[in-house]
Amino acid sequence: MDCIFCKIIQGEIPSVKVYEDDKVFAFMDINPLSSGHTLVIPRTHAENIFEISEQDATAVIKAVKMLSTAIKKGIQADGINILQLNGKAAGQLVPHLHVHIIPRWIGDGITISHWPMKAGDMKEIAGAAEKIKAEL
Ligand code: 5GP
Ligand code: ZN
């Protein structure tokens, strides 16, 4: 399969690995948003949150929790952003599910954690909730 993250897992493309187990692989992002920016991926190829198995999703989130603690301590971060993009519309560039762990510091100037806050229309909010609940 022509997937760069599958090739990283196979060792066909070099990476700076920080962790691996039977389900998960974690390595440093090549374009770090901040020092310590790490990517966590499932070994089994899944493009996005809709495709990944529950077992692999569980393994990924467990690794994200464990690595976030190590990254916060090791890099001495003030905080951590956890980011995961699904689909082109959401800005996903690499079509192999990955979770970004991004260390943050007070006043670091990175602008990914805030968007313009504007009060929503309560009818639209409640209508959206009904549409979601109808699919559960
Ligand atoms: P996203 O798909 O969530 O927008 O981001 C993909 C991420 O993968 C980017 O942050 C990018 O820097 C990272 N990335 C893309 N290609 C490689 C690569 O070959 N090696 C590593 N280590 N990271 C990569
Ligand atoms: Zn892949």
CSV table of C-alpha atoms and ligand atoms in Angstrom, one decimal:
chain,number,residue,atom,x,y,z
A,1,MET,CA,0.0,0.0,0.0
A,2,ASP,CA,1.3,3.4,-0.9
A,3,CYS,CA,1.0,5.0,2.5
A,4,ILE,CA,3.8,7.0,4.0
A,5,PHE,CA,2.9,6.1,7.6
A,6,CYS,CA,2.7,2.4,6.8
A,7,LYS,CA,6.1,2.7,5.3
A,8,ILE,CA,7.4,4.4,8.5
A,9,ILE,CA,6.0,1.5,10.5
A,10,GLN,CA,7.8,-1.0,8.2
A,11,GLY,CA,11.0,1.0,8.5
A,12,GLU,CA,11.0,1.8,4.7
A,13,ILE,CA,11.0,5.5,5.5
A,14,PRO,CA,13.1,6.6,8.4
A,15,SER,CA,11.5,8.2,11.5
A,16,VAL,CA,12.5,9.2,15.1
A,17,LYS,CA,10.5,6.6,17.0
A,18,VAL,CA,9.5,7.2,20.6
A,19,TYR,CA,7.3,4.2,21.3
A,20,GLU,CA,5.8,1.0,19.8
A,21,ASP,CA,3.8,-2.0,20.9
A,22,ASP,CA,1.8,-4.6,19.0
A,23,LYS,CA,-1.0,-2.2,18.0
A,24,VAL,CA,0.6,1.3,18.1
A,25,PHE,CA,3.6,3.2,16.8
A,26,ALA,CA,4.6,6.7,17.9
A,27,PHE,CA,7.2,9.0,16.3
A,28,MET,CA,8.3,12.6,16.1
A,29,ASP,CA,6.5,14.9,13.6
A,30,ILE,CA,8.9,16.0,10.9
A,31,ASN,CA,7.4,19.5,10.8
A,32,PRO,CA,7.0,20.1,14.6
A,33,LEU,CA,4.6,22.8,15.7
A,34,SER,CA,6.5,22.8,19.0
A,35,SER,CA,9.4,20.9,20.5
A,36,GLY,CA,8.3,17.4,21.3
A,37,HIS,CA,5.4,17.3,18.7
A,38,THR,CA,4.7,13.6,18.4
A,39,LEU,CA,2.4,11.5,16.2
A,40,VAL,CA,0.6,8.3,17.4
A,41,ILE,CA,-0.7,5.9,14.8
A,42,PRO,CA,-2.3,2.4,14.7
A,43,ARG,CA,-0.1,-0.3,13.1
A,44,THR,CA,-3.1,-1.5,11.1
A,45,HIS,CA,-3.8,0.9,8.3
A,46,ALA,CA,-7.0,2.9,8.9
A,47,GLU,CA,-7.6,6.1,7.1
A,48,ASN,CA,-9.6,7.9,9.8
A,49,ILE,CA,-11.8,7.7,12.9
A,50,PHE,CA,-14.7,6.1,10.8
A,51,GLU,CA,-12.5,3.2,9.6
A,52,ILE,CA,-10.4,2.3,12.7
A,53,SER,CA,-11.5,-0.7,14.8
A,54,GLU,CA,-12.6,0.0,18.3
A,55,GLN,CA,-9.7,-2.2,19.6
A,56,ASP,CA,-7.1,-0.1,17.7
A,57,ALA,CA,-8.8,3.2,18.7
A,58,THR,CA,-8.6,2.1,22.3
A,59,ALA,CA,-4.9,1.2,21.9
A,60,VAL,CA,-4.2,4.5,20.3
A,61,ILE,CA,-5.9,6.6,23.0
A,62,LYS,CA,-4.2,4.6,25.8
A,63,ALA,CA,-0.8,5.3,24.1
A,64,VAL,CA,-1.8,8.9,23.7
A,65,LYS,CA,-2.5,9.2,27.4
A,66,MET,CA,0.8,7.4,28.4
A,67,LEU,CA,2.9,9.5,26.0
A,68,SER,CA,1.3,12.8,26.9
A,69,THR,CA,2.4,12.3,30.5
A,70,ALA,CA,6.0,11.4,29.3
A,71,ILE,CA,6.1,14.3,26.9
A,72,LYS,CA,4.8,16.8,29.5
A,73,LYS,CA,7.4,15.7,32.0
A,74,GLY,CA,10.3,15.1,29.5
A,75,ILE,CA,9.8,18.3,27.5
A,76,GLN,CA,8.6,20.2,30.6
A,77,ALA,CA,5.6,21.6,28.8
A,78,ASP,CA,2.9,23.7,30.6
A,79,GLY,CA,0.2,22.0,28.6
A,80,ILE,CA,-0.6,19.6,25.7
A,81,ASN,CA,-2.9,19.9,22.7
A,82,ILE,CA,-4.2,16.6,21.4
A,83,LEU,CA,-5.4,17.0,17.8
A,84,GLN,CA,-6.8,14.5,15.3
A,85,LEU,CA,-8.0,15.4,11.8
A,86,ASN,CA,-10.5,13.4,9.7
A,87,GLY,CA,-10.9,14.1,6.0
A,88,LYS,CA,-9.7,16.8,3.7
A,89,ALA,CA,-12.4,19.2,4.9
A,90,ALA,CA,-10.8,18.9,8.4
A,91,GLY,CA,-7.3,19.5,7.1
A,92,GLN,CA,-6.1,15.9,7.1
A,93,LEU,CA,-3.0,15.6,4.9
A,94,VAL,CA,-1.8,12.0,5.5
A,95,PRO,CA,-4.6,9.4,5.1
A,96,HIS,CA,-3.5,7.1,7.9
A,97,LEU,CA,-5.1,8.0,11.2
A,98,HIS,CA,-2.8,9.8,13.5
A,99,VAL,CA,-3.1,11.7,16.8
A,100,HIS,CA,-0.9,14.8,17.2
A,101,ILE,CA,0.5,15.4,20.7
A,102,ILE,CA,1.6,19.0,20.8
A,103,PRO,CA,3.4,20.4,23.8
A,104,ARG,CA,2.4,24.0,24.7
A,105,TRP,CA,3.8,26.7,26.9
A,106,ILE,CA,2.1,29.8,28.4
A,107,GLY,CA,2.5,32.6,25.9
A,108,ASP,CA,4.0,30.4,23.2
A,109,GLY,CA,1.9,32.2,20.6
A,110,ILE,CA,0.6,29.1,18.9
A,111,THR,CA,-3.0,29.8,17.8
A,112,ILE,CA,-4.5,26.3,17.3
A,113,SER,CA,-6.5,26.2,20.6
A,114,HIS,CA,-8.8,29.1,20.2
A,115,TRP,CA,-11.4,30.1,17.6
A,116,PRO,CA,-13.6,33.1,17.4
A,117,MET,CA,-16.3,32.5,20.1
A,118,LYS,CA,-19.7,33.5,19.0
A,119,ALA,CA,-22.9,32.5,20.7
A,120,GLY,CA,-24.8,29.9,18.7
A,121,ASP,CA,-28.5,29.8,17.8
A,122,MET,CA,-30.1,27.6,20.4
A,123,LYS,CA,-32.6,26.2,17.9
A,124,GLU,CA,-29.7,25.1,15.6
A,125,ILE,CA,-27.7,23.7,18.5
A,126,ALA,CA,-30.7,21.6,19.8
A,127,GLY,CA,-31.6,20.5,16.2
A,128,ALA,CA,-28.0,19.3,15.6
A,129,ALA,CA,-28.1,17.4,18.9
A,130,GLU,CA,-31.4,15.7,17.8
A,131,LYS,CA,-29.8,14.7,14.4
A,132,ILE,CA,-26.8,13.2,16.3
A,133,LYS,CA,-28.9,11.3,18.8
A,134,ALA,CA,-31.0,9.8,16.0
A,135,GLU,CA,-27.9,8.0,14.7
A,136,LEU,CA,-26.9,6.5,18.1
B,1,5GP,P1,-2.4,16.0,9.2
B,1,5GP,O1,-2.7,14.9,8.2
B,1,5GP,O2,-3.0,15.8,10.6
B,1,5GP,O3,-2.7,17.3,8.6
B,1,5GP,O4,-0.8,16.1,9.4
B,1,5GP,C1,0.1,15.2,9.0
B,1,5GP,C2,1.4,15.3,9.8
B,1,5GP,O5,2.3,14.4,9.4
B,1,5GP,C3,2.0,16.7,9.6
B,1,5GP,O6,2.2,17.3,10.8
B,1,5GP,C4,3.4,16.4,8.9
B,1,5GP,O7,4.4,17.2,9.4
B,1,5GP,C5,3.6,14.9,9.3
B,1,5GP,N1,4.4,14.2,8.4
B,1,5GP,C6,4.1,14.1,7.0
B,1,5GP,N2,5.0,13.3,6.4
B,1,5GP,C7,5.8,12.9,7.4
B,1,5GP,C8,7.0,12.0,7.4
B,1,5GP,O8,7.4,11.5,6.4
B,1,5GP,N3,7.6,11.8,8.6
B,1,5GP,C9,7.2,12.4,9.7
B,1,5GP,N4,7.9,12.1,10.9
B,1,5GP,N5,6.1,13.2,9.8
B,1,5GP,C10,5.4,13.4,8.6
B,2,ZN,ZN,-1.1,3.5,6.3
